[in-house]
PDB file of C-alpha atoms in Angstrom:
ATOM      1  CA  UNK A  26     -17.817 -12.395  20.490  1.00 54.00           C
ATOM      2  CA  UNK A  27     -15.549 -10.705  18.291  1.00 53.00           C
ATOM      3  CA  UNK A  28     -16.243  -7.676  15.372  1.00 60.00           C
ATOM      4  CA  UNK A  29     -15.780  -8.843  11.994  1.00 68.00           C
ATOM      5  CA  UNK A  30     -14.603  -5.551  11.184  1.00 71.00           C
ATOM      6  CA  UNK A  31     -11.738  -5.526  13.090  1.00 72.00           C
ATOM      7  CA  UNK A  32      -8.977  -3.689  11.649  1.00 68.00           C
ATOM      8  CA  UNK A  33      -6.188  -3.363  14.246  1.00 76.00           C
ATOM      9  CA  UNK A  34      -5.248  -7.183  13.162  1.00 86.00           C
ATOM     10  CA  UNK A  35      -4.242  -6.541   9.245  1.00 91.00           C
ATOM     11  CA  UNK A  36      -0.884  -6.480   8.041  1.00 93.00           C
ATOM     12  CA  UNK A  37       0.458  -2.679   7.267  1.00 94.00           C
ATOM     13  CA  UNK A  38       3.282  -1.348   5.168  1.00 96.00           C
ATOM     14  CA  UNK A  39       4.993   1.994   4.347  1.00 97.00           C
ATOM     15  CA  UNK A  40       3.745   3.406   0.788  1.00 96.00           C
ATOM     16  CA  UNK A  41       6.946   4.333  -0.835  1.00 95.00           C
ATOM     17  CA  UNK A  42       6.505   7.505  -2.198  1.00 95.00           C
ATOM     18  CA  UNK A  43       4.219   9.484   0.276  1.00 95.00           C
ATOM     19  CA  UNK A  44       5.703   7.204   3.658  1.00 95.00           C
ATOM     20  CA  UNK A  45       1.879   6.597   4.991  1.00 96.00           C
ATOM     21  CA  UNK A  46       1.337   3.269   6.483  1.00 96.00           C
ATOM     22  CA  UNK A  47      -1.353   1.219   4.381  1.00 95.00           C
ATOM     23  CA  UNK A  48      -2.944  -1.448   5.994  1.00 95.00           C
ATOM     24  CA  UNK A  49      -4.186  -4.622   3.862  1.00 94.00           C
ATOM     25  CA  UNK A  50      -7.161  -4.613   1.311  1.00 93.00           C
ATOM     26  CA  UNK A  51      -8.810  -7.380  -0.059  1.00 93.00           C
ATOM     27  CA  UNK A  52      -8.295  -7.107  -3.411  1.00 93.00           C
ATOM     28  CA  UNK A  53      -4.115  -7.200  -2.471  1.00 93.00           C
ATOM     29  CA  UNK A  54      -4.759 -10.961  -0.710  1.00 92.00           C
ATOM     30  CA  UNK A  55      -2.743 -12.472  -3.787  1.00 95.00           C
ATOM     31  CA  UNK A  56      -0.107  -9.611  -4.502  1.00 94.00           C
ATOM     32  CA  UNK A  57       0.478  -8.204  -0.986  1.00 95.00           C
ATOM     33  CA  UNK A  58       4.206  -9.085  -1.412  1.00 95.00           C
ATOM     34  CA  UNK A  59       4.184  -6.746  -4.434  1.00 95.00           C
ATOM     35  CA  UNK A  60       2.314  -4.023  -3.120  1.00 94.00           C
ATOM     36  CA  UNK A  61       4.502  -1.062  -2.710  1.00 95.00           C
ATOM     37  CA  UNK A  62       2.295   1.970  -3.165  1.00 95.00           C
ATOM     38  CA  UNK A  63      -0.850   3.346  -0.675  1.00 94.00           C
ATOM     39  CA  UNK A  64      -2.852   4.580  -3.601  1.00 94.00           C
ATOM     40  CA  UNK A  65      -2.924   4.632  -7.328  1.00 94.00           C
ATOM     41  CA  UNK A  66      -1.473   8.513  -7.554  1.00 95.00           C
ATOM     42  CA  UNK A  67       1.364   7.378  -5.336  1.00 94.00           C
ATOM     43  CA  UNK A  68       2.028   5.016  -7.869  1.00 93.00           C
ATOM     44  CA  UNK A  69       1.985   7.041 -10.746  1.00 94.00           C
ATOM     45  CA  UNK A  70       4.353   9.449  -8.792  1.00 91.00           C
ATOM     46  CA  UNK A  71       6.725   6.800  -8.194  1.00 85.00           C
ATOM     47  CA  UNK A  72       6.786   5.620 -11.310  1.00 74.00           C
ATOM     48  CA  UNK A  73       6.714   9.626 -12.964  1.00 71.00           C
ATOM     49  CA  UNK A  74       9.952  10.326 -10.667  1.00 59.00           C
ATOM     50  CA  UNK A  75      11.754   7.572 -11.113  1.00 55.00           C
ATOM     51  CA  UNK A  76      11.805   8.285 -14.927  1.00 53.00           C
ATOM     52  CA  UNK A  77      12.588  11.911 -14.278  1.00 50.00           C
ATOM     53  CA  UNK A  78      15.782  11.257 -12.468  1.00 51.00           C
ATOM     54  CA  UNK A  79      17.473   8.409 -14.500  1.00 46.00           C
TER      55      UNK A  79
END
């Protein structure tokens, strides 16, 4: 029988900011296309920086 729990199966990206690899949460199953950041301060970051040098 197999663990429900079983992690090694989920999709995982790159965050773009800190270059971790994220694996898939549940409340991404509708956006995971979109998801581009690990974490909510990586996305501030990203967002912070990207103002700072244009």
């Amino acid at each position: 029988m197999l663990a429900k729990n079983n992690r090694t199966d989920l999709p995982t990206k790159t965050c773009k900011v800190c270059g971790r690899a994220f694996s898939w949460r549940r409340k991404w199953q509708r956006c995971w296309n979109e998801v581009k950041h690990c974490s909510e301060r990586c996305r501030r970051q990203g967002t912070a920086g990207s103002k700072k040098n244009s």
